Amino acid sequence: MSPVSRNRRRNGRKRSGRGGAPLVVVGEPQECDCPFCVDPLPASGEVGDLLPEAIDVDAVQDPVEVEITAAMLLAVVSAMGPEADVALREQFVPNFESQATPAARAMLSGIAAVAGGETGRTAATAARRLADAGVDAPPWLAELDVPIDAQECHRFVHAEDGAAIVLMARFERAGRPHAIFVPLEDAECGAAHDIVLANPDGWARARATLLADLRAEGADVVPEPMPPADFRRAVEDALDARADHDRDGEPLDELLEEEGPGYAALALLLRSWLRALPATRRGRRNYKHDESDAARVFGLLDLLATTPSGRAVPAPRRAAELPPKRKRSDGPAPIYQLKVSLRGARPPIWRRLEVPADVSLTRLHDLIQVAFGWTDSHLHAFETPHGAFSRRADPELGHRAGSRVALEQVAPAAGDKLRYTYDFGDGWEHDVLVEKVLDRSASVAYPRCVGGRRAGPPEDCGGVWGYAELVEILGDPTHPEHRERLDWLDLADRAAFDPAAFDAKAVTAALQGRP
């Protein structure tokens, strides 16, 4: 039975956690006469009584541990009520800065990453001052500057009415994956029932197990992929609904007695991760509690002075101006050796293509479609340093027409990269890397495929995690959905499905329009 489905059988709310992951926790439980209970705004000399124990920076395995520690502190301080932000900025942050240790710098960076808004900027500025003063940073601390990315976003919904049961995503930052589950309360306006920060290993198997458990409990459940922006909105709505139900929050003594992060801390952590995802304009959401979200969506802030680790960053730049197209007098374009990899696929799925450097982005789209066996049934976009391009210009999405732009204009040299996304529902993301710039060979017909691995997934199978589940089901004749999936693919038996199949010559023939 999966952790999420097991938790949903309980009447009370479970204390959330991440099984098997080492966590740095708030210090020993305090007595009820702690400064918070006695005085909502503790005196500066009493702040140390509520600070977490010193972080063992040498023992930290993943920067998320520091984020969790910071979130636990923020959850406790928030129990002070309206003066919490003032206490963080005027007492807790200066207290850490005065310690001037690598652990204090790490803690300030954790607060900056989780808190957002003015509190986050105050902590980031303090971390920067420690950096300028020569306080060492743990080697992993720079990873907090890397934006976290949602690789896969999904939900399980009731087949009858489409109501969501569980929201889930696989996040990744600096190559480290993290899995999040948010089970929802059916009877409480879709409020978050819990937050589970889970071991990301076996992501596809965990999704399949959760789906099987829910169905075994009698729920007619359908899995659905979600675009990151929709996932962000759904989770924020669930967290907001839970906050409305728990308006008074958890009592301070309960927060202090928790072993590991509870719901309040994980909600703060999750909100900070959601801020890195695309946001949609909407009137219903109240942005006043989250200044950094409002800034991102409506452009109210032009510059965030520092990153969480205290490193200064420049103001965001507009898309670079496109260089001019190749002229006839410049001669024939060279050949680009491209490696096109399907993001998140395990085992990897990729193609190595040789194409003229002056191929248009629309033509490159067509070639990628053929190379992976896609059917061009959905929208697509290229993300480049010069903006986003699709088949047709779309001012609302900020896309320009790819037919007017050559590949070498947006990727002029070896080592340059593009992101190609196909089907915004399933979210098939491809990394396009210019591996080499080659001279043309008069004896070679271009474009051609010179390498690759594994068959491309079928359309509309639910993204990389849905495909992994499909491969698992088709490989197991005893699986209850085995026959159903074969019928869906119009296959007679599992022998007709070989996910490891790849034939570079066949791909080349297809690219060149030959039978």
Short mmCIF file of C-alpha atoms in Angstrom, two decimals:
data_model
loop_
_atom_site.label_atom_id
_atom_site.label_comp_id
_atom_site.label_asym_id
_atom_site.label_seq_id
_atom_site.Cartn_x
_atom_site.Cartn_y
_atom_site.Cartn_z
CA MET A 1 0.00 0.00 0.00
CA SER A 2 1.34 3.42 -0.85
CA PRO A 3 2.04 6.03 1.86
CA VAL A 4 -0.50 8.44 0.38
CA SER A 5 -3.40 6.00 0.18
CA ARG A 6 -2.61 4.70 3.66
CA ASN A 7 -2.68 8.23 5.09
CA ARG A 8 -6.08 8.93 3.55
CA ARG A 9 -7.68 6.20 5.68
CA ARG A 10 -6.94 8.05 8.87
CA ASN A 11 -9.42 10.40 10.42
CA GLY A 12 -6.87 12.78 11.86
CA ARG A 13 -4.20 14.69 10.01
CA LYS A 14 -0.87 12.93 9.87
CA ARG A 15 2.43 14.60 10.62
CA SER A 16 4.17 14.81 7.28
CA GLY A 17 7.69 13.69 6.64
CA ARG A 18 10.11 12.16 4.21
CA GLY A 19 10.80 8.55 4.95
CA GLY A 20 14.43 7.58 5.05
CA ALA A 21 15.79 11.07 4.40
CA PRO A 22 18.16 12.55 7.00
CA LEU A 23 16.67 15.75 8.37
CA VAL A 24 18.03 18.51 10.54
CA VAL A 25 15.31 19.25 13.05
CA VAL A 26 14.39 22.00 15.46
CA GLY A 27 16.00 21.57 18.86
CA GLU A 28 14.59 19.75 21.86
CA PRO A 29 10.90 20.43 22.66
CA GLN A 30 10.50 23.57 24.73
CA GLU A 31 8.39 24.07 27.81
CA CYS A 32 5.11 25.96 27.57
CA ASP A 33 6.75 28.98 29.23
CA CYS A 34 8.89 29.56 26.16
CA PRO A 35 9.32 33.19 25.02
CA PHE A 36 6.65 32.79 22.33
CA CYS A 37 4.06 31.78 24.88
CA VAL A 38 5.09 34.42 27.40
CA ASP A 39 5.66 37.33 25.02
CA PRO A 40 4.66 37.38 21.32
CA LEU A 41 7.82 39.29 20.46
CA PRO A 42 10.75 37.85 22.43
CA ALA A 43 13.56 40.02 23.63
CA SER A 44 16.76 39.76 21.63
CA GLY A 45 18.44 37.78 24.41
CA GLU A 46 15.72 35.14 24.26
CA VAL A 47 15.83 34.50 20.53
CA GLY A 48 18.51 31.84 20.93
CA ASP A 49 16.13 29.69 22.96
CA LEU A 50 14.01 29.14 19.86
CA LEU A 51 16.70 28.77 17.22
CA PRO A 52 17.33 25.33 15.70
CA GLU A 53 20.39 23.46 16.82
CA ALA A 54 23.49 24.30 14.82
CA ILE A 55 23.46 22.74 11.36
CA ASP A 56 26.18 20.15 10.85
CA VAL A 57 27.20 21.38 7.41
CA ASP A 58 29.53 18.41 6.91
CA ALA A 59 26.71 15.93 7.47
CA VAL A 60 24.20 17.52 5.09
CA GLN A 61 23.52 15.22 2.13
CA ASP A 62 21.15 17.50 0.23
CA PRO A 63 20.51 21.28 0.46
CA VAL A 64 16.80 20.51 0.88
CA GLU A 65 17.68 19.56 4.46
CA VAL A 66 18.59 23.19 5.15
CA GLU A 67 15.41 24.37 3.44
CA ILE A 68 13.39 22.03 5.66
CA THR A 69 15.17 23.28 8.76
CA ALA A 70 14.45 26.88 7.74
CA ALA A 71 10.82 26.02 7.00
CA MET A 72 10.44 24.46 10.45
CA LEU A 73 11.82 27.63 12.05
CA LEU A 74 9.52 29.81 9.94
CA ALA A 75 6.52 27.68 10.91
CA VAL A 76 7.33 28.09 14.59
CA VAL A 77 7.91 31.83 14.30
CA SER A 78 4.67 32.26 12.34
CA ALA A 79 2.82 31.10 15.45
CA MET A 80 3.68 34.51 16.91
CA GLY A 81 1.01 36.03 14.72
CA PRO A 82 1.22 39.37 12.90
CA GLU A 83 4.61 40.26 14.39
CA ALA A 84 6.30 37.15 13.01
CA ASP A 85 7.85 38.81 9.96
CA VAL A 86 9.20 41.65 12.09
CA ALA A 87 10.77 39.18 14.52
CA LEU A 88 12.39 37.27 11.66
CA ARG A 89 13.89 40.37 10.08
CA GLU A 90 14.87 42.26 13.23
CA GLN A 91 15.88 39.45 15.60
CA PHE A 92 16.32 36.02 14.05
CA VAL A 93 18.22 37.08 10.93
CA PRO A 94 20.62 39.39 12.89
CA ASN A 95 21.14 36.60 15.43
CA PHE A 96 22.30 34.19 12.72
CA GLU A 97 24.45 36.85 11.07
CA SER A 98 26.18 37.63 14.37
CA GLN A 99 27.33 34.01 14.62
CA ALA A 100 29.39 34.43 11.40
CA THR A 101 29.82 30.68 10.83
CA PRO A 102 29.30 28.47 7.76
CA ALA A 103 26.28 26.96 9.52
CA ALA A 104 24.76 30.42 10.11
CA ARG A 105 25.37 31.38 6.49
CA ALA A 106 23.66 28.15 5.41
CA MET A 107 20.70 28.86 7.66
CA LEU A 108 20.30 32.38 6.30
CA SER A 109 20.39 30.96 2.79
CA GLY A 110 17.70 28.46 3.75
CA ILE A 111 15.48 31.23 5.11
CA ALA A 112 16.05 33.28 1.94
CA ALA A 113 15.08 30.31 -0.24
CA VAL A 114 11.89 29.48 1.68
CA ALA A 115 10.55 32.79 2.99
CA GLY A 116 10.36 34.94 -0.13
CA GLY A 117 9.28 38.57 0.04
CA GLU A 118 10.99 41.11 2.30
CA THR A 119 12.01 38.51 4.85
CA GLY A 120 13.69 36.42 2.18
CA ARG A 121 15.54 39.43 0.80
CA THR A 122 16.68 40.44 4.28
CA ALA A 123 18.09 36.95 4.90
CA ALA A 124 19.76 36.87 1.46
CA THR A 125 21.38 40.23 2.10
CA ALA A 126 22.69 39.02 5.46
CA ALA A 127 24.07 35.88 3.80
CA ARG A 128 25.79 38.08 1.24
CA ARG A 129 27.40 40.18 3.95
CA LEU A 130 28.79 37.00 5.53
CA ALA A 131 30.12 35.96 2.12
CA ASP A 132 31.76 39.37 1.66
CA ALA A 133 33.28 39.04 5.12
CA GLY A 134 34.96 35.79 4.12
CA VAL A 135 32.71 33.33 5.98
CA ASP A 136 33.08 30.02 4.18
CA ALA A 137 30.14 28.41 2.43
CA PRO A 138 29.52 24.66 2.44
CA PRO A 139 30.31 23.30 -1.04
CA TRP A 140 26.67 22.34 -1.66
CA LEU A 141 25.24 25.75 -0.73
CA ALA A 142 25.48 27.14 -4.29
CA GLU A 143 22.84 24.60 -5.34
CA LEU A 144 20.22 26.78 -3.63
CA ASP A 145 20.88 29.34 -6.37
CA VAL A 146 19.83 26.86 -9.06
CA PRO A 147 16.11 27.23 -9.90
CA ILE A 148 14.10 24.16 -8.98
CA ASP A 149 12.18 22.63 -11.87
CA ALA A 150 9.05 20.49 -11.96
CA GLN A 151 9.95 17.62 -14.29
CA GLU A 152 6.56 15.93 -14.10
CA CYS A 153 3.22 17.17 -12.73
CA HIS A 154 0.15 14.95 -12.41
CA ARG A 155 -3.09 14.44 -10.59
CA PHE A 156 -5.45 11.54 -9.96
CA VAL A 157 -9.11 12.49 -10.46
CA HIS A 158 -12.48 10.79 -10.00
CA ALA A 159 -13.57 9.47 -13.39
CA GLU A 160 -17.19 10.48 -12.75
CA ASP A 161 -16.88 14.13 -11.80
CA GLY A 162 -13.23 14.99 -12.45
CA ALA A 163 -12.60 15.98 -8.82
CA ALA A 164 -8.92 15.70 -7.92
CA ILE A 165 -7.84 13.20 -5.26
CA VAL A 166 -4.06 13.57 -5.24
CA LEU A 167 -1.69 16.14 -6.76
CA MET A 168 1.89 15.05 -7.32
CA ALA A 169 5.10 16.22 -8.96
CA ARG A 170 8.70 15.25 -9.40
CA PHE A 171 10.90 18.29 -8.80
CA GLU A 172 14.57 18.49 -9.65
CA ARG A 173 17.35 20.93 -8.81
CA ALA A 174 21.02 20.57 -9.73
CA GLY A 175 20.38 16.94 -10.64
CA ARG A 176 18.76 16.08 -7.30
CA PRO A 177 15.18 14.77 -7.58
CA HIS A 178 12.43 15.28 -4.99
CA ALA A 179 8.93 13.79 -5.10
CA ILE A 180 5.92 15.62 -3.64
CA PHE A 181 2.43 14.19 -2.97
CA VAL A 182 -0.52 16.34 -1.89
CA PRO A 183 -3.58 14.20 -1.01
CA LEU A 184 -6.78 16.27 -0.98
CA GLU A 185 -9.80 16.29 1.30
CA ASP A 186 -12.84 15.28 -0.73
CA ALA A 187 -15.28 16.94 1.66
CA GLU A 188 -13.34 20.12 2.39
CA CYS A 189 -13.34 22.16 -0.80
CA GLY A 190 -10.29 20.37 -2.14
CA ALA A 191 -8.15 21.39 0.82
CA ALA A 192 -4.75 19.74 1.23
CA HIS A 193 -5.07 16.76 3.56
CA ASP A 194 -1.35 16.34 3.93
CA ILE A 195 2.00 16.90 2.23
CA VAL A 196 4.41 14.03 1.72
CA LEU A 197 7.99 14.68 0.66
CA ALA A 198 8.90 11.22 -0.56
CA ASN A 199 11.86 9.28 -1.82
CA PRO A 200 11.94 9.99 -5.58
CA ASP A 201 13.51 6.63 -6.51
CA GLY A 202 11.12 4.49 -8.49
CA TRP A 203 8.91 7.48 -9.38
CA ALA A 204 6.96 5.65 -12.09
CA ARG A 205 6.46 2.57 -9.93
CA ALA A 206 5.27 4.71 -7.02
CA ARG A 207 2.68 6.40 -9.26
CA ALA A 208 1.47 3.02 -10.48
CA THR A 209 1.28 1.67 -6.91
CA LEU A 210 -0.69 4.67 -5.72
CA LEU A 211 -3.12 4.34 -8.61
CA ALA A 212 -3.59 0.63 -7.92
CA ASP A 213 -4.17 1.28 -4.21
CA LEU A 214 -6.81 3.92 -4.85
CA ARG A 215 -8.60 1.64 -7.29
CA ALA A 216 -8.39 -1.25 -4.84
CA GLU A 217 -10.16 0.96 -2.30
CA GLY A 218 -13.04 1.32 -4.76
CA ALA A 219 -12.16 4.69 -6.25
CA ASP A 220 -12.72 5.01 -10.00
CA VAL A 221 -9.56 7.03 -10.56
CA VAL A 222 -8.06 8.40 -13.75
CA PRO A 223 -4.45 9.73 -13.96
CA GLU A 224 -3.96 13.04 -15.76
CA PRO A 225 -0.79 14.99 -16.59
CA MET A 226 -0.79 18.69 -15.77
CA PRO A 227 1.15 21.65 -17.18
CA PRO A 228 3.37 23.16 -14.45
CA ALA A 229 1.30 26.37 -14.32
CA ASP A 230 -1.92 24.40 -13.73
CA PHE A 231 -0.18 22.25 -11.11
CA ARG A 232 1.02 25.35 -9.29
CA ARG A 233 -2.44 26.86 -9.29
CA ALA A 234 -4.11 23.63 -8.09
CA VAL A 235 -1.64 23.11 -5.24
CA GLU A 236 -1.77 26.75 -4.13
CA ASP A 237 -5.57 26.55 -4.10
CA ALA A 238 -5.37 23.38 -1.98
CA LEU A 239 -2.92 24.99 0.44
CA ASP A 240 -5.05 28.14 0.65
CA ALA A 241 -8.18 26.07 1.34
CA ARG A 242 -6.38 24.19 4.11
CA ALA A 243 -5.19 27.50 5.56
CA ASP A 244 -8.81 28.73 5.62
CA HIS A 245 -9.89 25.62 7.54
CA ASP A 246 -6.94 25.90 9.93
CA ARG A 247 -7.14 29.67 10.27
CA ASP A 248 -5.69 29.66 13.78
CA GLY A 249 -2.82 27.40 12.75
CA GLU A 250 -1.17 24.73 14.87
CA PRO A 251 -0.53 25.62 18.52
CA LEU A 252 3.06 26.51 19.24
CA ASP A 253 3.58 23.65 21.67
CA GLU A 254 2.50 21.15 18.98
CA LEU A 255 4.92 22.66 16.48
CA LEU A 256 7.78 22.45 18.95
CA GLU A 257 7.01 18.84 19.84
CA GLU A 258 6.92 17.57 16.27
CA GLU A 259 9.60 15.11 15.30
CA GLY A 260 10.68 16.23 11.87
CA PRO A 261 8.79 18.60 9.61
CA GLY A 262 5.04 18.83 10.04
CA TYR A 263 2.41 20.04 7.60
CA ALA A 264 3.01 23.75 8.34
CA ALA A 265 6.73 23.54 7.54
CA LEU A 266 6.25 21.44 4.41
CA ALA A 267 3.56 23.84 3.19
CA LEU A 268 6.08 26.69 3.41
CA LEU A 269 8.70 24.60 1.60
CA LEU A 270 6.25 23.59 -1.13
CA ARG A 271 5.08 27.16 -1.66
CA SER A 272 8.69 28.24 -2.16
CA TRP A 273 9.17 25.55 -4.82
CA LEU A 274 5.92 26.52 -6.53
CA ARG A 275 7.19 30.07 -6.90
CA ALA A 276 9.72 28.75 -9.42
CA LEU A 277 6.95 27.42 -11.70
CA PRO A 278 5.00 29.44 -14.27
CA ALA A 279 2.03 31.33 -12.84
CA THR A 280 -1.30 32.22 -14.40
CA ARG A 281 -3.11 35.54 -13.99
CA ARG A 282 -6.28 35.17 -12.00
CA GLY A 283 -8.43 37.44 -9.93
CA ARG A 284 -9.33 34.98 -7.20
CA ARG A 285 -5.88 34.53 -5.76
CA ASN A 286 -4.75 36.86 -2.99
CA TYR A 287 -1.13 37.80 -3.62
CA LYS A 288 -0.58 40.05 -0.64
CA HIS A 289 0.78 37.24 1.51
CA ASP A 290 3.44 36.39 -1.07
CA GLU A 291 5.25 39.38 -2.48
CA SER A 292 7.66 37.35 -4.60
CA ASP A 293 4.78 35.63 -6.43
CA ALA A 294 3.13 38.95 -7.23
CA ALA A 295 6.43 40.32 -8.45
CA ARG A 296 6.97 37.41 -10.79
CA VAL A 297 3.50 37.50 -12.29
CA PHE A 298 2.92 41.23 -12.64
CA GLY A 299 6.51 42.47 -13.01
CA LEU A 300 6.48 44.68 -9.90
CA LEU A 301 10.13 44.02 -9.04
CA ASP A 302 12.87 44.49 -11.63
CA LEU A 303 15.69 43.09 -9.57
CA LEU A 304 16.18 40.59 -6.77
CA ALA A 305 19.41 41.83 -5.24
CA THR A 306 20.79 38.47 -4.10
CA THR A 307 20.35 34.76 -4.48
CA PRO A 308 19.62 32.59 -1.39
CA SER A 309 23.32 31.82 -0.88
CA GLY A 310 24.17 35.53 -0.86
CA ARG A 311 25.62 35.77 -4.37
CA ALA A 312 24.72 38.95 -6.24
CA VAL A 313 22.76 38.46 -9.47
CA PRO A 314 22.16 40.83 -12.38
CA ALA A 315 18.78 42.19 -13.34
CA PRO A 316 16.78 39.89 -15.63
CA ARG A 317 17.52 40.45 -19.29
CA ARG A 318 15.21 40.61 -22.24
CA ALA A 319 15.58 38.03 -24.98
CA ALA A 320 18.72 38.69 -26.99
CA GLU A 321 18.27 40.24 -30.42
CA LEU A 322 18.49 37.73 -33.26
CA PRO A 323 21.65 37.92 -35.37
CA PRO A 324 21.10 38.34 -39.12
CA LYS A 325 20.45 35.35 -41.35
CA ARG A 326 23.13 33.83 -43.51
CA LYS A 327 23.61 35.55 -46.89
CA ARG A 328 24.23 33.75 -50.15
CA SER A 329 27.63 35.39 -50.28
CA ASP A 330 28.49 33.63 -47.00
CA GLY A 331 28.45 30.28 -48.78
CA PRO A 332 26.70 27.03 -47.80
CA ALA A 333 25.90 26.53 -44.16
CA PRO A 334 27.92 23.95 -42.21
CA ILE A 335 26.37 20.81 -40.75
CA TYR A 336 25.28 20.69 -37.11
CA GLN A 337 25.57 17.43 -35.22
CA LEU A 338 22.69 17.58 -32.75
CA LYS A 339 21.90 15.36 -29.80
CA VAL A 340 18.17 15.53 -29.05
CA SER A 341 17.33 13.93 -25.69
CA LEU A 342 13.93 13.35 -24.13
CA ARG A 343 14.10 14.92 -20.67
CA GLY A 344 13.31 12.67 -17.74
CA ALA A 345 13.29 9.43 -19.75
CA ARG A 346 14.80 6.50 -17.87
CA PRO A 347 16.46 4.65 -19.60
CA PRO A 348 17.50 7.58 -21.82
CA ILE A 349 15.80 8.11 -25.19
CA TRP A 350 17.77 10.22 -27.64
CA ARG A 351 18.68 10.81 -31.29
CA ARG A 352 21.87 12.12 -32.88
CA LEU A 353 21.04 14.05 -36.04
CA GLU A 354 23.10 15.81 -38.68
CA VAL A 355 21.25 18.76 -40.21
CA PRO A 356 22.22 21.92 -42.13
CA ALA A 357 22.88 24.76 -39.71
CA ASP A 358 20.54 27.08 -41.63
CA VAL A 359 17.52 24.78 -41.26
CA SER A 360 14.49 26.75 -39.97
CA LEU A 361 13.11 26.00 -36.53
CA THR A 362 9.85 24.88 -38.13
CA ARG A 363 11.78 22.41 -40.29
CA LEU A 364 13.75 21.27 -37.22
CA HIS A 365 10.43 20.66 -35.48
CA ASP A 366 9.40 18.44 -38.39
CA LEU A 367 12.68 16.51 -38.20
CA ILE A 368 12.38 15.92 -34.45
CA GLN A 369 8.82 14.71 -34.95
CA VAL A 370 10.01 12.13 -37.48
CA ALA A 371 13.07 11.10 -35.45
CA PHE A 372 11.02 10.29 -32.36
CA GLY A 373 7.95 8.97 -34.15
CA TRP A 374 5.65 11.77 -33.02
CA THR A 375 2.59 12.53 -35.16
CA ASP A 376 2.56 16.36 -34.94
CA SER A 377 -0.88 16.23 -33.31
CA HIS A 378 -0.16 18.85 -30.63
CA LEU A 379 1.37 22.29 -30.19
CA HIS A 380 5.09 22.79 -29.77
CA ALA A 381 7.59 25.51 -28.90
CA PHE A 382 11.33 26.10 -28.92
CA GLU A 383 12.76 28.01 -25.95
CA THR A 384 15.94 29.86 -26.95
CA PRO A 385 18.09 32.74 -25.66
CA HIS A 386 16.28 34.83 -28.30
CA GLY A 387 12.76 34.00 -27.13
CA ALA A 388 10.17 31.32 -27.87
CA PHE A 389 9.29 30.10 -31.35
CA SER A 390 6.49 27.89 -32.65
CA ARG A 391 4.96 27.07 -36.03
CA ARG A 392 2.86 30.24 -35.96
CA ALA A 393 3.30 33.52 -34.16
CA ASP A 394 1.18 33.75 -31.00
CA PRO A 395 1.45 37.12 -29.20
CA GLU A 396 -0.55 35.88 -26.20
CA LEU A 397 1.94 33.07 -25.57
CA GLY A 398 4.90 35.20 -26.60
CA HIS A 399 5.77 32.87 -29.49
CA ARG A 400 7.25 34.02 -32.77
CA ALA A 401 7.04 32.14 -36.08
CA GLY A 402 9.76 29.50 -36.29
CA SER A 403 9.63 29.39 -40.09
CA ARG A 404 11.47 32.73 -40.25
CA VAL A 405 14.33 31.79 -37.95
CA ALA A 406 17.32 29.55 -38.73
CA LEU A 407 18.78 27.16 -36.21
CA GLU A 408 22.22 28.79 -36.44
CA GLN A 409 20.69 32.15 -35.49
CA VAL A 410 19.58 30.89 -32.07
CA ALA A 411 22.42 28.36 -31.57
CA PRO A 412 25.48 29.75 -33.33
CA ALA A 413 28.19 27.50 -31.87
CA ALA A 414 29.01 24.04 -30.54
CA GLY A 415 27.79 23.65 -26.98
CA ASP A 416 24.69 25.80 -27.47
CA LYS A 417 21.39 24.35 -26.26
CA LEU A 418 17.68 24.77 -26.96
CA ARG A 419 14.59 23.37 -25.26
CA TYR A 420 11.91 21.86 -27.50
CA THR A 421 8.54 21.06 -25.92
CA TYR A 422 5.90 19.02 -27.71
CA ASP A 423 2.34 18.54 -26.41
CA PHE A 424 1.87 20.98 -23.53
CA GLY A 425 -0.46 18.47 -21.86
CA ASP A 426 1.88 15.47 -21.68
CA GLY A 427 4.84 17.85 -21.60
CA TRP A 428 7.38 16.02 -23.77
CA GLU A 429 10.49 18.15 -23.26
CA HIS A 430 13.57 17.64 -25.43
CA ASP A 431 17.06 19.04 -24.88
CA VAL A 432 18.64 20.00 -28.22
CA LEU A 433 22.43 20.24 -27.96
CA VAL A 434 24.75 21.35 -30.76
CA GLU A 435 27.51 18.78 -30.25
CA LYS A 436 29.69 19.61 -33.26
CA VAL A 437 29.90 21.95 -36.24
CA LEU A 438 30.97 19.84 -39.24
CA ASP A 439 32.00 20.51 -42.80
CA ARG A 440 29.56 19.38 -45.46
CA SER A 441 30.38 16.17 -47.30
CA ALA A 442 29.40 16.00 -50.95
CA SER A 443 28.87 12.24 -50.59
CA VAL A 444 26.36 12.52 -47.75
CA ALA A 445 22.65 13.29 -47.99
CA TYR A 446 21.30 15.46 -45.19
CA PRO A 447 19.48 15.36 -42.85
CA ARG A 448 20.44 12.01 -41.41
CA CYS A 449 20.43 10.11 -38.12
CA VAL A 450 23.81 8.78 -36.98
CA GLY A 451 22.92 7.44 -33.54
CA GLY A 452 20.28 7.08 -30.89
CA ARG A 453 18.74 4.88 -28.27
CA ARG A 454 15.36 3.27 -27.70
CA ALA A 455 12.01 3.70 -29.38
CA GLY A 456 10.03 6.91 -29.04
CA PRO A 457 6.97 6.80 -26.76
CA PRO A 458 3.46 6.62 -28.25
CA GLU A 459 1.34 9.77 -28.32
CA ASP A 460 -0.95 10.71 -25.42
CA CYS A 461 0.44 8.16 -22.94
CA GLY A 462 0.85 10.68 -20.11
CA GLY A 463 4.38 12.01 -20.41
CA VAL A 464 7.59 10.26 -19.36
CA TRP A 465 6.12 8.81 -16.17
CA GLY A 466 3.03 7.55 -18.02
CA TYR A 467 5.26 5.94 -20.61
CA ALA A 468 7.34 4.25 -17.89
CA GLU A 469 4.11 2.88 -16.43
CA LEU A 470 3.00 1.73 -19.90
CA VAL A 471 6.29 -0.12 -20.46
CA GLU A 472 5.93 -1.82 -17.08
CA ILE A 473 2.34 -2.90 -17.75
CA LEU A 474 3.06 -4.21 -21.25
CA GLY A 475 6.01 -6.18 -19.90
CA ASP A 476 3.81 -7.95 -17.36
CA PRO A 477 1.14 -10.24 -18.90
CA THR A 478 -0.39 -10.75 -15.45
CA HIS A 479 -1.06 -7.05 -14.95
CA PRO A 480 -4.83 -6.34 -14.86
CA GLU A 481 -4.43 -3.55 -17.46
CA HIS A 482 -2.14 -5.51 -19.79
CA ARG A 483 -4.80 -6.43 -22.36
CA GLU A 484 -6.38 -2.98 -22.20
CA ARG A 485 -3.07 -1.27 -23.02
CA LEU A 486 -2.36 -3.66 -25.90
CA ASP A 487 -5.78 -2.88 -27.35
CA TRP A 488 -5.16 0.85 -26.93
CA LEU A 489 -1.97 0.53 -28.97
CA ASP A 490 -3.68 -1.85 -31.43
CA LEU A 491 -1.10 -4.55 -30.73
CA ALA A 492 -1.76 -8.27 -30.93
CA ASP A 493 0.63 -9.21 -28.12
CA ARG A 494 3.52 -7.81 -26.11
CA ALA A 495 6.08 -9.15 -28.59
CA ALA A 496 4.92 -6.43 -30.97
CA PHE A 497 6.06 -3.76 -28.49
CA ASP A 498 9.80 -3.31 -28.08
CA PRO A 499 10.75 -0.12 -26.18
CA ALA A 500 14.44 -0.85 -26.78
CA ALA A 501 14.08 -0.85 -30.57
CA PHE A 502 16.04 1.71 -32.55
CA ASP A 503 17.22 1.73 -36.18
CA ALA A 504 19.27 4.75 -37.29
CA LYS A 505 19.01 3.76 -40.96
CA ALA A 506 15.22 3.61 -40.75
CA VAL A 507 15.13 7.03 -39.07
CA THR A 508 17.37 8.46 -41.78
CA ALA A 509 15.11 7.06 -44.48
CA ALA A 510 12.10 8.65 -42.79
CA LEU A 511 13.92 11.98 -42.43
CA GLN A 512 14.72 11.99 -46.12
CA GLY A 513 11.22 10.90 -47.12
CA ARG A 514 12.35 7.55 -48.50
CA PRO A 515 10.35 4.30 -48.11
#
